[in-house]
Amino acid sequence: MSLPVRERSPRPGGGRHRRPVPTSLPPDAPMLVLATPGAAAGVAEEIAAVVRVDHPQIEVRLTSVTDLADSLPSGRDAVIVPLLTWDDPVVLAEIGKAVAASGSGAVVTEALGPHPLLAEALHIRLAERGLARADRVRLLNVSSPVDAVIMATVGGERAVHSVQATAVLLASRLTLPVVSASLDSEPGIAMAAQRLRAAGAERLAIAPCMIGHEAPAGIVEQAAASINAGHAEPLGAHSAVAELVARAYGSQLAT
């Protein structure tokens, strides 16, 4: 497996950028179990690798949700962090059943979003494709940004509603209209594009508020082509995703 590409990490220091996990942990500290709704490979492996590099004091185990019951440590506490950008009730219910079946006392955290770090990562992904000015992320300025952004998700109307807070945060960063829409149901991408263009936004871009394993390959590209828009890559193993995983784990240690 190739090593994950390191990207700009959130700044250390005070406020929301303080270190999320102590630099040293006791031997009996809870294990961090990353539960992915897809295969425990690819982008999920890359995220786990970044967490291990950034926080070597944490013991990290990666598993798919379907294999979770057999992957929980015996006789040891664990903190399960779902690799989700929103609290998908279907996936969280599967995780709950797996914990119950294992007889474990493992604690399950909430999803990784909404959070300002997700908006920052989405901004960077757009800038990487030349679809947003990148002044605020210390990259080269883009001369021709788009007029509006559609934040895409999967999981129906509930998912669209859940990522709306992140859409507001992204709109604040971009100073552009940002609306959320579903890739796999209504309210869909086509409807969002129609609304934005009716309001005068001609040049559109899709920003997938997804890690990358939540939807079939090519779904973002197909949606972008259907509305003649550009698109960013999914969040993937961006350092902000790994940081949010560590924060979720650290918040459980604090309680």
Short mmCIF file of C-alpha atoms in Angstrom, two decimals:
data_model
loop_
_atom_site.label_atom_id
_atom_site.label_comp_id
_atom_site.label_asym_id
_atom_site.label_seq_id
_atom_site.Cartn_x
_atom_site.Cartn_y
_atom_site.Cartn_z
CA MET A 1 0.00 0.00 0.00
CA SER A 2 1.34 3.45 -0.86
CA LEU A 3 1.78 5.95 1.92
CA PRO A 4 -0.95 8.60 2.26
CA VAL A 5 -0.23 12.03 0.87
CA ARG A 6 0.23 14.55 3.68
CA GLU A 7 -1.70 17.74 3.29
CA ARG A 8 -1.80 20.96 5.25
CA SER A 9 -2.83 20.06 8.77
CA PRO A 10 -4.93 22.22 11.04
CA ARG A 11 -2.77 24.66 12.97
CA PRO A 12 -1.70 23.72 16.50
CA GLY A 13 -2.38 26.09 19.35
CA GLY A 14 -5.34 27.28 21.36
CA GLY A 15 -9.04 27.38 20.66
CA ARG A 16 -10.43 24.78 18.29
CA HIS A 17 -6.88 24.01 17.09
CA ARG A 18 -5.62 22.70 20.45
CA ARG A 19 -4.22 19.19 20.43
CA PRO A 20 -7.20 16.80 20.52
CA VAL A 21 -5.42 13.89 22.27
CA PRO A 22 -2.74 13.87 25.02
CA THR A 23 0.76 13.18 23.74
CA SER A 24 0.98 10.04 25.87
CA LEU A 25 -1.69 7.54 26.92
CA PRO A 26 -1.66 4.71 29.47
CA PRO A 27 -1.32 1.14 28.17
CA ASP A 28 -4.97 0.45 28.98
CA ALA A 29 -6.26 3.48 27.07
CA PRO A 30 -9.24 2.67 24.85
CA MET A 31 -8.50 1.45 21.36
CA LEU A 32 -9.66 3.66 18.50
CA VAL A 33 -11.77 1.58 16.13
CA LEU A 34 -12.48 3.18 12.78
CA ALA A 35 -15.70 1.76 11.35
CA THR A 36 -16.17 2.26 7.63
CA PRO A 37 -19.45 1.56 5.80
CA GLY A 38 -17.40 0.38 2.84
CA ALA A 39 -14.40 -1.91 2.54
CA ALA A 40 -11.62 -1.53 5.09
CA ALA A 41 -9.22 -0.63 2.30
CA GLY A 42 -8.38 2.24 -0.01
CA VAL A 43 -9.28 5.63 1.40
CA ALA A 44 -10.21 4.17 4.80
CA GLU A 45 -6.73 2.64 5.09
CA GLU A 46 -5.19 5.97 4.15
CA ILE A 47 -7.16 7.80 6.84
CA ALA A 48 -6.13 5.22 9.45
CA ALA A 49 -2.50 5.64 8.36
CA VAL A 50 -2.65 9.42 8.75
CA VAL A 51 -4.17 9.08 12.24
CA ARG A 52 -1.38 6.67 13.23
CA VAL A 53 1.32 9.03 11.94
CA ASP A 54 -0.17 12.10 13.59
CA HIS A 55 -1.06 10.33 16.86
CA PRO A 56 1.31 7.37 17.39
CA GLN A 57 0.17 7.11 21.02
CA ILE A 58 -3.24 5.86 19.86
CA GLU A 59 -3.76 2.21 18.97
CA VAL A 60 -5.88 2.29 15.82
CA ARG A 61 -7.87 -0.59 14.36
CA LEU A 62 -9.72 -0.30 11.05
CA THR A 63 -12.74 -2.45 10.24
CA SER A 64 -15.79 -2.46 8.03
CA VAL A 65 -19.15 -2.07 9.73
CA THR A 66 -20.09 -5.62 8.68
CA ASP A 67 -17.01 -7.04 10.44
CA LEU A 68 -17.20 -4.75 13.48
CA ALA A 69 -18.57 -7.29 15.97
CA ASP A 70 -15.58 -9.58 15.40
CA SER A 71 -13.09 -6.72 15.42
CA LEU A 72 -13.80 -5.20 18.83
CA PRO A 73 -11.08 -5.94 21.39
CA SER A 74 -11.91 -8.46 24.12
CA GLY A 75 -11.58 -7.24 27.69
CA ARG A 76 -10.59 -3.74 26.68
CA ASP A 77 -12.40 -0.46 26.19
CA ALA A 78 -12.83 0.88 22.68
CA VAL A 79 -14.03 4.07 21.05
CA ILE A 80 -15.72 3.51 17.70
CA VAL A 81 -15.54 6.42 15.26
CA PRO A 82 -17.76 6.02 12.17
CA LEU A 83 -16.15 7.25 8.96
CA LEU A 84 -19.15 9.36 8.02
CA THR A 85 -19.66 13.06 7.36
CA TRP A 86 -23.19 12.92 8.80
CA ASP A 87 -25.09 10.73 11.25
CA ASP A 88 -26.47 8.20 8.78
CA PRO A 89 -29.11 6.34 10.84
CA VAL A 90 -28.81 3.15 8.78
CA VAL A 91 -25.06 2.83 9.31
CA LEU A 92 -25.25 3.87 12.97
CA ALA A 93 -27.96 1.27 13.58
CA GLU A 94 -25.70 -1.41 12.08
CA ILE A 95 -22.87 -0.28 14.35
CA GLY A 96 -25.16 -0.40 17.37
CA LYS A 97 -26.24 -3.95 16.52
CA ALA A 98 -22.61 -5.02 16.11
CA VAL A 99 -21.67 -3.58 19.51
CA ALA A 100 -24.63 -5.32 21.15
CA ALA A 101 -23.80 -8.63 19.46
CA SER A 102 -20.20 -8.46 20.63
CA GLY A 103 -21.15 -7.86 24.25
CA SER A 104 -18.65 -5.03 24.25
CA GLY A 105 -18.98 -1.83 26.21
CA ALA A 106 -17.51 0.13 23.32
CA VAL A 107 -18.58 3.75 22.94
CA VAL A 108 -19.73 5.03 19.54
CA THR A 109 -19.07 8.67 18.65
CA GLU A 110 -21.11 10.88 16.38
CA ALA A 111 -20.17 11.36 12.73
CA LEU A 112 -17.36 13.72 11.74
CA GLY A 113 -19.62 16.56 10.61
CA PRO A 114 -20.87 19.15 10.51
CA HIS A 115 -17.64 20.94 11.46
CA PRO A 116 -15.58 23.93 10.26
CA LEU A 117 -12.70 21.60 9.39
CA LEU A 118 -14.91 19.82 6.85
CA ALA A 119 -15.72 23.17 5.24
CA GLU A 120 -12.01 23.95 5.12
CA ALA A 121 -11.24 20.63 3.47
CA LEU A 122 -14.04 21.09 0.92
CA HIS A 123 -12.65 24.54 0.11
CA ILE A 124 -9.22 23.03 -0.51
CA ARG A 125 -10.63 20.27 -2.71
CA LEU A 126 -12.44 22.89 -4.84
CA ALA A 127 -9.30 25.02 -5.08
CA GLU A 128 -7.27 22.00 -6.19
CA ARG A 129 -9.54 21.76 -9.24
CA GLY A 130 -9.45 25.51 -9.92
CA LEU A 131 -13.07 25.87 -8.85
CA ALA A 132 -12.60 28.36 -6.01
CA ARG A 133 -10.30 31.15 -5.00
CA ALA A 134 -7.86 29.75 -2.50
CA ASP A 135 -6.65 32.87 -0.73
CA ARG A 136 -7.83 31.63 2.65
CA VAL A 137 -6.07 28.29 2.34
CA ARG A 138 -2.68 29.71 1.32
CA LEU A 139 -2.69 28.28 -2.16
CA LEU A 140 -2.42 30.07 -5.49
CA ASN A 141 -5.30 32.34 -6.35
CA VAL A 142 -7.67 31.16 -9.04
CA SER A 143 -8.59 33.78 -11.61
CA SER A 144 -12.01 32.39 -12.64
CA PRO A 145 -13.95 30.94 -9.70
CA VAL A 146 -17.43 29.57 -10.16
CA ASP A 147 -20.62 31.47 -9.31
CA ALA A 148 -22.10 28.93 -6.89
CA VAL A 149 -21.43 25.52 -5.38
CA ILE A 150 -23.65 22.49 -4.89
CA MET A 151 -22.63 20.45 -1.86
CA ALA A 152 -23.44 16.87 -2.81
CA THR A 153 -24.23 14.03 -0.46
CA VAL A 154 -25.92 10.63 -0.50
CA GLY A 155 -28.64 9.34 1.78
CA GLY A 156 -31.70 11.25 0.68
CA GLU A 157 -33.42 14.27 2.17
CA ARG A 158 -32.16 13.52 5.67
CA ALA A 159 -28.56 13.66 4.47
CA VAL A 160 -29.21 16.92 2.61
CA HIS A 161 -30.57 18.47 5.79
CA SER A 162 -27.71 17.11 7.92
CA VAL A 163 -24.92 18.61 5.80
CA GLN A 164 -26.61 22.01 5.52
CA ALA A 165 -24.61 23.42 8.43
CA THR A 166 -21.37 22.53 6.64
CA ALA A 167 -22.78 24.16 3.48
CA VAL A 168 -23.30 27.39 5.42
CA LEU A 169 -19.72 27.23 6.71
CA LEU A 170 -18.39 26.66 3.19
CA ALA A 171 -20.47 29.53 1.81
CA SER A 172 -18.92 31.80 4.43
CA ARG A 173 -15.42 30.76 3.36
CA LEU A 174 -16.10 31.13 -0.36
CA THR A 175 -18.43 34.16 -0.13
CA LEU A 176 -20.54 32.32 -2.71
CA PRO A 177 -23.97 30.66 -2.63
CA VAL A 178 -23.72 27.03 -1.52
CA VAL A 179 -26.72 24.69 -1.52
CA SER A 180 -26.85 21.04 -0.51
CA ALA A 181 -28.38 18.37 -2.73
CA SER A 182 -28.56 14.60 -2.99
CA LEU A 183 -26.75 12.49 -5.55
CA ASP A 184 -29.10 9.53 -5.13
CA SER A 185 -32.56 11.03 -4.51
CA GLU A 186 -34.59 14.23 -4.41
CA PRO A 187 -33.95 17.08 -3.76
CA GLY A 188 -31.37 16.28 -6.37
CA ILE A 189 -28.48 17.91 -8.20
CA ALA A 190 -30.57 18.88 -11.22
CA MET A 191 -33.09 20.77 -9.11
CA ALA A 192 -30.32 22.59 -7.23
CA ALA A 193 -28.65 23.58 -10.49
CA GLN A 194 -31.93 24.85 -11.90
CA ARG A 195 -32.54 27.02 -8.83
CA LEU A 196 -29.04 28.48 -8.87
CA ARG A 197 -29.07 29.25 -12.57
CA ALA A 198 -32.50 30.86 -12.26
CA ALA A 199 -30.89 33.14 -9.67
CA GLY A 200 -28.13 34.09 -12.12
CA ALA A 201 -25.35 31.65 -11.21
CA GLU A 202 -24.10 30.26 -14.52
CA ARG A 203 -20.83 28.57 -13.55
CA LEU A 204 -21.46 25.80 -11.05
CA ALA A 205 -19.32 23.29 -9.20
CA ILE A 206 -20.13 20.21 -7.16
CA ALA A 207 -18.33 19.70 -3.84
CA PRO A 208 -18.90 16.13 -2.57
CA CYS A 209 -19.35 16.20 1.20
CA MET A 210 -18.29 12.56 1.30
CA ILE A 211 -15.17 10.69 2.29
CA GLY A 212 -15.43 8.61 -0.86
CA HIS A 213 -16.69 5.17 0.10
CA GLU A 214 -20.33 6.17 0.59
CA ALA A 215 -21.39 6.10 -3.07
CA PRO A 216 -20.66 4.18 -6.28
CA ALA A 217 -17.58 5.20 -8.23
CA GLY A 218 -18.28 7.81 -10.88
CA ILE A 219 -21.49 9.15 -9.35
CA VAL A 220 -20.06 12.64 -8.82
CA GLU A 221 -18.61 12.81 -12.33
CA GLN A 222 -21.93 11.74 -13.85
CA ALA A 223 -23.86 14.31 -11.84
CA ALA A 224 -21.45 17.07 -12.85
CA ALA A 225 -21.70 16.14 -16.53
CA SER A 226 -25.51 16.11 -16.35
CA ILE A 227 -25.60 19.79 -15.29
CA ASN A 228 -22.48 20.94 -17.17
CA ALA A 229 -20.59 21.74 -13.98
CA GLY A 230 -17.14 21.22 -12.57
CA HIS A 231 -16.56 19.01 -9.56
CA ALA A 232 -14.08 18.54 -6.76
CA GLU A 233 -12.77 15.23 -5.48
CA PRO A 234 -14.31 13.68 -2.35
CA LEU A 235 -12.65 14.49 0.96
CA GLY A 236 -10.66 11.26 0.98
CA ALA A 237 -7.73 11.10 3.39
CA HIS A 238 -7.48 14.85 3.81
CA SER A 239 -5.68 15.73 7.05
CA ALA A 240 -8.85 17.44 8.32
CA VAL A 241 -10.68 14.10 8.22
CA ALA A 242 -7.94 12.43 10.27
CA GLU A 243 -7.97 15.36 12.68
CA LEU A 244 -11.73 15.02 13.20
CA VAL A 245 -11.28 11.30 13.90
CA ALA A 246 -8.72 12.15 16.59
CA ARG A 247 -10.99 14.83 18.02
CA ALA A 248 -13.89 12.38 18.26
CA TYR A 249 -11.65 9.93 20.11
CA GLY A 250 -10.20 12.62 22.36
CA SER A 251 -13.62 13.92 23.32
CA GLN A 252 -14.49 10.46 24.68
CA LEU A 253 -11.27 10.35 26.69
CA ALA A 254 -12.20 13.70 28.21
CA THR A 255 -15.55 12.33 29.40
#
